[in-house]
Amino acid sequence: MDLGTGLPLHNNMLGPLATLQVHHIFPKAVLNAHGYGRGEVNAVANFCFLTQNTNLAIGKKNPQDYLAEVQAKYPGALESQWIPTDPDLWTPERYPDFLAARRRLLADAANIDQLVEWGCVEPLIDSEIADPETGAVLAVAEAFWPDGLQPGQGAPVVLELDEDAANLARLEELGFEVYTSVSALRGRVRRRNEEAALVTVPDA
């Protein structure tokens, strides 16, 4: 959901300022003023998707101000983008804790622990994937296995739960194996394990 309107996000939204943009949840100006470095400011866990209009409206506002407004006006909007709802985490002083909490929410949404138990390597969480030719952001994936589910085995794997906010066609054109639901990815892992071990992996 868009944090400024409460409407679902998708690539074909109408209007001159309705295109999707990557937004810093904690604005760069706020974090820079509190001494955070570039790597911390541009942590992928600090990104979400918004319409251009909402991105401009938020500008340099402090998260403790605008996130509180979003939570009051559009219940469920923060949760839809896996943004921690604890107001204590919305201050610059708690920014590292905010990042840790958001990474955990993203990992939980993707059932990462279970996939690792089934033999997958740890993925990159909330990972920005750019087009190697143009540099354009194709997705901010909930989970990304750049070397395959196991190192050197298969194509890079992307779990993108917000398919309308990503360029899935381009990812697939580049050879990425793309999943838009946890159940589909889990099914793929179960089949792989069954083929490899000739045993059935039970449903969770």
PDB file of C-alpha atoms in Angstrom:
ATOM      1  CA  MET A   1       0.000   0.000   0.000  1.00  0.00           C
ATOM      2  CA  ASP A   2       1.108   3.550  -0.715  1.00  0.00           C
ATOM      3  CA  LEU A   3       1.877   5.376   2.524  1.00  0.00           C
ATOM      4  CA  GLY A   4       0.347   8.611   1.256  1.00  0.00           C
ATOM      5  CA  THR A   5      -2.956   7.295  -0.087  1.00  0.00           C
ATOM      6  CA  GLY A   6      -3.482   3.834   1.374  1.00  0.00           C
ATOM      7  CA  LEU A   7      -4.018   2.502  -2.156  1.00  0.00           C
ATOM      8  CA  PRO A   8      -2.408  -0.675  -3.510  1.00  0.00           C
ATOM      9  CA  LEU A   9       0.808  -0.078  -5.436  1.00  0.00           C
ATOM     10  CA  HIS A  10       1.310  -1.265  -8.996  1.00  0.00           C
ATOM     11  CA  ASN A  11       3.348  -0.277 -12.042  1.00  0.00           C
ATOM     12  CA  ASN A  12       0.366   0.947 -14.065  1.00  0.00           C
ATOM     13  CA  MET A  13      -0.968   3.580 -11.680  1.00  0.00           C
ATOM     14  CA  LEU A  14      -2.476   6.575 -13.483  1.00  0.00           C
ATOM     15  CA  GLY A  15      -1.462  10.208 -13.086  1.00  0.00           C
ATOM     16  CA  PRO A  16       1.640  12.331 -13.754  1.00  0.00           C
ATOM     17  CA  LEU A  17       3.062  11.764 -10.244  1.00  0.00           C
ATOM     18  CA  ALA A  18       1.849   8.194  -9.769  1.00  0.00           C
ATOM     19  CA  THR A  19       4.955   6.370 -10.972  1.00  0.00           C
ATOM     20  CA  LEU A  20       6.650   4.204  -8.366  1.00  0.00           C
ATOM     21  CA  GLN A  21       9.847   5.350  -6.703  1.00  0.00           C
ATOM     22  CA  VAL A  22      12.218   3.871  -4.141  1.00  0.00           C
ATOM     23  CA  HIS A  23      11.877   5.852  -0.922  1.00  0.00           C
ATOM     24  CA  HIS A  24      14.193   6.178   2.086  1.00  0.00           C
ATOM     25  CA  ILE A  25      11.972   5.466   5.103  1.00  0.00           C
ATOM     26  CA  PHE A  26      14.438   7.443   7.218  1.00  0.00           C
ATOM     27  CA  PRO A  27      15.273  10.403   4.941  1.00  0.00           C
ATOM     28  CA  LYS A  28      18.916  10.883   4.065  1.00  0.00           C
ATOM     29  CA  ALA A  29      18.931  14.393   5.528  1.00  0.00           C
ATOM     30  CA  VAL A  30      17.674  13.123   8.885  1.00  0.00           C
ATOM     31  CA  LEU A  31      20.269  10.362   9.092  1.00  0.00           C
ATOM     32  CA  ASN A  32      23.118  12.548   7.851  1.00  0.00           C
ATOM     33  CA  ALA A  33      22.306  15.081  10.565  1.00  0.00           C
ATOM     34  CA  HIS A  34      22.723  12.333  13.155  1.00  0.00           C
ATOM     35  CA  GLY A  35      26.088  11.178  11.870  1.00  0.00           C
ATOM     36  CA  TYR A  36      25.158   8.015   9.990  1.00  0.00           C
ATOM     37  CA  GLY A  37      27.423   7.028   7.106  1.00  0.00           C
ATOM     38  CA  ARG A  38      26.451   6.504   3.491  1.00  0.00           C
ATOM     39  CA  GLY A  39      26.283   2.723   3.814  1.00  0.00           C
ATOM     40  CA  GLU A  40      23.922   2.954   6.771  1.00  0.00           C
ATOM     41  CA  VAL A  41      21.780   5.621   5.101  1.00  0.00           C
ATOM     42  CA  ASN A  42      21.426   3.543   1.934  1.00  0.00           C
ATOM     43  CA  ALA A  43      20.793   0.225   3.672  1.00  0.00           C
ATOM     44  CA  VAL A  44      18.271  -1.659   1.575  1.00  0.00           C
ATOM     45  CA  ALA A  45      16.166  -2.236   4.702  1.00  0.00           C
ATOM     46  CA  ASN A  46      15.643   1.540   4.702  1.00  0.00           C
ATOM     47  CA  PHE A  47      13.920   1.398   1.302  1.00  0.00           C
ATOM     48  CA  CYS A  48      10.284   0.978   0.377  1.00  0.00           C
ATOM     49  CA  PHE A  49       8.188   1.774  -2.689  1.00  0.00           C
ATOM     50  CA  LEU A  50       5.952   4.846  -2.890  1.00  0.00           C
ATOM     51  CA  THR A  51       4.310   6.870  -5.609  1.00  0.00           C
ATOM     52  CA  GLN A  52       6.291   9.894  -6.735  1.00  0.00           C
ATOM     53  CA  ASN A  53       3.617  12.167  -5.276  1.00  0.00           C
ATOM     54  CA  THR A  54       3.876  10.569  -1.832  1.00  0.00           C
ATOM     55  CA  ASN A  55       7.664  10.561  -1.988  1.00  0.00           C
ATOM     56  CA  LEU A  56       7.658  14.306  -2.665  1.00  0.00           C
ATOM     57  CA  ALA A  57       5.089  14.952   0.063  1.00  0.00           C
ATOM     58  CA  ILE A  58       7.128  13.110   2.698  1.00  0.00           C
ATOM     59  CA  GLY A  59      10.348  14.821   1.687  1.00  0.00           C
ATOM     60  CA  LYS A  60      12.622  15.234   4.715  1.00  0.00           C
ATOM     61  CA  LYS A  61       9.999  14.556   7.391  1.00  0.00           C
ATOM     62  CA  ASN A  62      11.060  12.653  10.475  1.00  0.00           C
ATOM     63  CA  PRO A  63       9.720   9.082  10.528  1.00  0.00           C
ATOM     64  CA  GLN A  64       8.256   9.528  14.011  1.00  0.00           C
ATOM     65  CA  ASP A  65       6.014  12.221  12.513  1.00  0.00           C
ATOM     66  CA  TYR A  66       4.923  10.848   9.152  1.00  0.00           C
ATOM     67  CA  LEU A  67       4.788   7.157  10.091  1.00  0.00           C
ATOM     68  CA  ALA A  68       2.451   8.018  12.958  1.00  0.00           C
ATOM     69  CA  GLU A  69       0.183   9.825  10.480  1.00  0.00           C
ATOM     70  CA  VAL A  70       0.223   6.849   8.125  1.00  0.00           C
ATOM     71  CA  GLN A  71      -0.577   4.423  10.927  1.00  0.00           C
ATOM     72  CA  ALA A  72      -3.551   6.540  12.015  1.00  0.00           C
ATOM     73  CA  LYS A  73      -4.967   7.267   8.538  1.00  0.00           C
ATOM     74  CA  TYR A  74      -4.283   3.985   6.737  1.00  0.00           C
ATOM     75  CA  PRO A  75      -4.344   0.986   9.089  1.00  0.00           C
ATOM     76  CA  GLY A  76      -2.325  -1.857   7.623  1.00  0.00           C
ATOM     77  CA  ALA A  77      -0.240   0.320   5.291  1.00  0.00           C
ATOM     78  CA  LEU A  78       2.945   0.001   7.339  1.00  0.00           C
ATOM     79  CA  GLU A  79       2.479  -3.735   7.727  1.00  0.00           C
ATOM     80  CA  SER A  80       1.957  -4.098   3.962  1.00  0.00           C
ATOM     81  CA  GLN A  81       5.510  -2.815   3.447  1.00  0.00           C
ATOM     82  CA  TRP A  82       6.954  -4.689   6.440  1.00  0.00           C
ATOM     83  CA  ILE A  83       7.713  -1.462   8.304  1.00  0.00           C
ATOM     84  CA  PRO A  84       8.011  -1.942  12.091  1.00  0.00           C
ATOM     85  CA  THR A  85       5.008  -0.427  13.862  1.00  0.00           C
ATOM     86  CA  ASP A  86       6.746   0.211  17.191  1.00  0.00           C
ATOM     87  CA  PRO A  87       7.012   4.035  17.458  1.00  0.00           C
ATOM     88  CA  ASP A  88      10.080   3.674  19.672  1.00  0.00           C
ATOM     89  CA  LEU A  89      11.975   2.485  16.573  1.00  0.00           C
ATOM     90  CA  TRP A  90      11.077   5.542  14.498  1.00  0.00           C
ATOM     91  CA  THR A  91      13.711   7.838  16.021  1.00  0.00           C
ATOM     92  CA  PRO A  92      17.167   8.420  14.499  1.00  0.00           C
ATOM     93  CA  GLU A  93      18.778   7.170  17.704  1.00  0.00           C
ATOM     94  CA  ARG A  94      17.079   3.777  17.228  1.00  0.00           C
ATOM     95  CA  TYR A  95      17.779   3.543  13.497  1.00  0.00           C
ATOM     96  CA  PRO A  96      20.047   0.455  13.789  1.00  0.00           C
ATOM     97  CA  ASP A  97      17.308  -1.289  15.776  1.00  0.00           C
ATOM     98  CA  PHE A  98      14.753  -0.252  13.148  1.00  0.00           C
ATOM     99  CA  LEU A  99      16.857  -1.848  10.399  1.00  0.00           C
ATOM    100  CA  ALA A 100      17.262  -5.051  12.396  1.00  0.00           C
ATOM    101  CA  ALA A 101      13.527  -5.231  13.078  1.00  0.00           C
ATOM    102  CA  ARG A 102      12.601  -4.636   9.444  1.00  0.00           C
ATOM    103  CA  ARG A 103      15.046  -7.261   8.205  1.00  0.00           C
ATOM    104  CA  ARG A 104      13.468  -9.716  10.625  1.00  0.00           C
ATOM    105  CA  LEU A 105       9.963  -8.893   9.370  1.00  0.00           C
ATOM    106  CA  LEU A 106      11.070  -9.415   5.789  1.00  0.00           C
ATOM    107  CA  ALA A 107      12.752 -12.697   6.648  1.00  0.00           C
ATOM    108  CA  ASP A 108       9.680 -13.898   8.548  1.00  0.00           C
ATOM    109  CA  ALA A 109       7.448 -12.987   5.604  1.00  0.00           C
ATOM    110  CA  ALA A 110       9.613 -15.116   3.356  1.00  0.00           C
ATOM    111  CA  ASN A 111       9.845 -18.096   5.779  1.00  0.00           C
ATOM    112  CA  ILE A 112      13.607 -17.904   5.398  1.00  0.00           C
ATOM    113  CA  ASP A 113      14.410 -20.061   8.421  1.00  0.00           C
ATOM    114  CA  GLN A 114      12.408 -22.949   7.023  1.00  0.00           C
ATOM    115  CA  LEU A 115      14.057 -22.694   3.618  1.00  0.00           C
ATOM    116  CA  VAL A 116      17.483 -22.789   5.263  1.00  0.00           C
ATOM    117  CA  GLU A 117      16.431 -25.890   7.216  1.00  0.00           C
ATOM    118  CA  TRP A 118      15.548 -27.469   3.881  1.00  0.00           C
ATOM    119  CA  GLY A 119      19.087 -26.935   2.594  1.00  0.00           C
ATOM    120  CA  CYS A 120      19.017 -23.476   1.023  1.00  0.00           C
ATOM    121  CA  VAL A 121      21.818 -21.048   1.768  1.00  0.00           C
ATOM    122  CA  GLU A 122      21.061 -17.855   3.668  1.00  0.00           C
ATOM    123  CA  PRO A 123      19.756 -15.280   1.181  1.00  0.00           C
ATOM    124  CA  LEU A 124      20.286 -11.562   1.034  1.00  0.00           C
ATOM    125  CA  ILE A 125      17.283  -9.934   2.723  1.00  0.00           C
ATOM    126  CA  ASP A 126      15.506  -6.871   1.340  1.00  0.00           C
ATOM    127  CA  SER A 127      18.000  -6.778  -1.514  1.00  0.00           C
ATOM    128  CA  GLU A 128      18.057  -4.209  -4.296  1.00  0.00           C
ATOM    129  CA  ILE A 129      18.561  -5.765  -7.731  1.00  0.00           C
ATOM    130  CA  ALA A 130      19.729  -3.474 -10.517  1.00  0.00           C
ATOM    131  CA  ASP A 131      19.756  -3.961 -14.268  1.00  0.00           C
ATOM    132  CA  PRO A 132      23.397  -4.696 -15.199  1.00  0.00           C
ATOM    133  CA  GLU A 133      23.025  -2.730 -18.423  1.00  0.00           C
ATOM    134  CA  THR A 134      21.120   0.380 -17.338  1.00  0.00           C
ATOM    135  CA  GLY A 135      21.576   0.462 -13.567  1.00  0.00           C
ATOM    136  CA  ALA A 136      17.815   0.834 -13.098  1.00  0.00           C
ATOM    137  CA  VAL A 137      16.374  -0.791  -9.984  1.00  0.00           C
ATOM    138  CA  LEU A 138      14.389  -3.836 -11.092  1.00  0.00           C
ATOM    139  CA  ALA A 139      13.249  -4.956  -7.648  1.00  0.00           C
ATOM    140  CA  VAL A 140      13.846  -4.659  -3.941  1.00  0.00           C
ATOM    141  CA  ALA A 141      13.449  -8.359  -3.272  1.00  0.00           C
ATOM    142  CA  GLU A 142      12.312  -9.790   0.040  1.00  0.00           C
ATOM    143  CA  ALA A 143      14.990 -12.462  -0.455  1.00  0.00           C
ATOM    144  CA  PHE A 144      17.684 -12.946  -3.085  1.00  0.00           C
ATOM    145  CA  TRP A 145      19.976 -15.907  -3.727  1.00  0.00           C
ATOM    146  CA  PRO A 146      22.538 -14.474  -6.201  1.00  0.00           C
ATOM    147  CA  ASP A 147      24.346 -17.821  -6.615  1.00  0.00           C
ATOM    148  CA  GLY A 148      21.264 -20.042  -6.601  1.00  0.00           C
ATOM    149  CA  LEU A 149      19.513 -21.767  -3.714  1.00  0.00           C
ATOM    150  CA  GLN A 150      22.764 -23.648  -3.208  1.00  0.00           C
ATOM    151  CA  PRO A 151      26.096 -22.118  -4.276  1.00  0.00           C
ATOM    152  CA  GLY A 152      26.787 -22.700  -7.943  1.00  0.00           C
ATOM    153  CA  GLN A 153      23.610 -24.716  -8.479  1.00  0.00           C
ATOM    154  CA  GLY A 154      21.056 -23.123 -10.740  1.00  0.00           C
ATOM    155  CA  ALA A 155      20.164 -19.563 -11.645  1.00  0.00           C
ATOM    156  CA  PRO A 156      19.943 -16.627  -9.237  1.00  0.00           C
ATOM    157  CA  VAL A 157      16.657 -16.813  -7.323  1.00  0.00           C
ATOM    158  CA  VAL A 158      14.466 -13.837  -6.427  1.00  0.00           C
ATOM    159  CA  LEU A 159      11.536 -13.772  -4.007  1.00  0.00           C
ATOM    160  CA  GLU A 160       9.513 -10.635  -4.777  1.00  0.00           C
ATOM    161  CA  LEU A 161       6.210 -10.520  -2.906  1.00  0.00           C
ATOM    162  CA  ASP A 162       5.136  -7.168  -4.348  1.00  0.00           C
ATOM    163  CA  GLU A 163       5.147  -8.161  -8.003  1.00  0.00           C
ATOM    164  CA  ASP A 164       3.529  -4.933  -9.212  1.00  0.00           C
ATOM    165  CA  ALA A 165       6.431  -2.903  -7.816  1.00  0.00           C
ATOM    166  CA  ALA A 166       9.096  -4.868  -9.710  1.00  0.00           C
ATOM    167  CA  ASN A 167      10.094  -5.428 -13.326  1.00  0.00           C
ATOM    168  CA  LEU A 168       9.611  -9.187 -13.324  1.00  0.00           C
ATOM    169  CA  ALA A 169       9.791  -9.521 -17.097  1.00  0.00           C
ATOM    170  CA  ARG A 170      13.246  -7.958 -17.194  1.00  0.00           C
ATOM    171  CA  LEU A 171      14.454 -10.111 -14.297  1.00  0.00           C
ATOM    172  CA  GLU A 172      13.361 -13.246 -16.121  1.00  0.00           C
ATOM    173  CA  GLU A 173      14.909 -11.964 -19.354  1.00  0.00           C
ATOM    174  CA  LEU A 174      18.216 -11.647 -17.486  1.00  0.00           C
ATOM    175  CA  GLY A 175      17.980 -15.256 -16.336  1.00  0.00           C
ATOM    176  CA  PHE A 176      16.711 -14.817 -12.793  1.00  0.00           C
ATOM    177  CA  GLU A 177      14.382 -17.448 -11.360  1.00  0.00           C
ATOM    178  CA  VAL A 178      11.555 -15.320  -9.955  1.00  0.00           C
ATOM    179  CA  TYR A 179       8.930 -16.265  -7.357  1.00  0.00           C
ATOM    180  CA  THR A 180       6.105 -14.001  -6.255  1.00  0.00           C
ATOM    181  CA  SER A 181       4.790 -16.114  -3.383  1.00  0.00           C
ATOM    182  CA  VAL A 182       6.385 -18.016  -0.531  1.00  0.00           C
ATOM    183  CA  SER A 183       4.278 -21.090  -1.287  1.00  0.00           C
ATOM    184  CA  ALA A 184       5.580 -21.272  -4.864  1.00  0.00           C
ATOM    185  CA  LEU A 185       9.178 -21.024  -3.696  1.00  0.00           C
ATOM    186  CA  ARG A 186       8.647 -23.619  -0.980  1.00  0.00           C
ATOM    187  CA  GLY A 187       7.122 -25.928  -3.575  1.00  0.00           C
ATOM    188  CA  ARG A 188      10.186 -25.495  -5.763  1.00  0.00           C
ATOM    189  CA  VAL A 189      12.507 -26.337  -2.843  1.00  0.00           C
ATOM    190  CA  ARG A 190      10.451 -29.401  -1.882  1.00  0.00           C
ATOM    191  CA  ARG A 191      10.559 -30.721  -5.444  1.00  0.00           C
ATOM    192  CA  ARG A 192      14.299 -30.132  -5.636  1.00  0.00           C
ATOM    193  CA  ASN A 193      14.883 -31.999  -2.390  1.00  0.00           C
ATOM    194  CA  GLU A 194      12.614 -34.869  -3.389  1.00  0.00           C
ATOM    195  CA  GLU A 195      14.389 -35.236  -6.712  1.00  0.00           C
ATOM    196  CA  ALA A 196      17.778 -35.167  -4.997  1.00  0.00           C
ATOM    197  CA  ALA A 197      16.985 -37.520  -2.112  1.00  0.00           C
ATOM    198  CA  LEU A 198      14.011 -39.455  -3.484  1.00  0.00           C
ATOM    199  CA  VAL A 199      12.145 -38.698  -0.268  1.00  0.00           C
ATOM    200  CA  THR A 200       9.136 -36.523   0.408  1.00  0.00           C
ATOM    201  CA  VAL A 201       9.660 -33.315   2.338  1.00  0.00           C
ATOM    202  CA  PRO A 202       6.525 -32.860   4.503  1.00  0.00           C
ATOM    203  CA  ASP A 203       4.488 -29.684   4.414  1.00  0.00           C
ATOM    204  CA  ALA A 204       5.006 -27.310   7.344  1.00  0.00           C
TER     205      ALA A 204
END
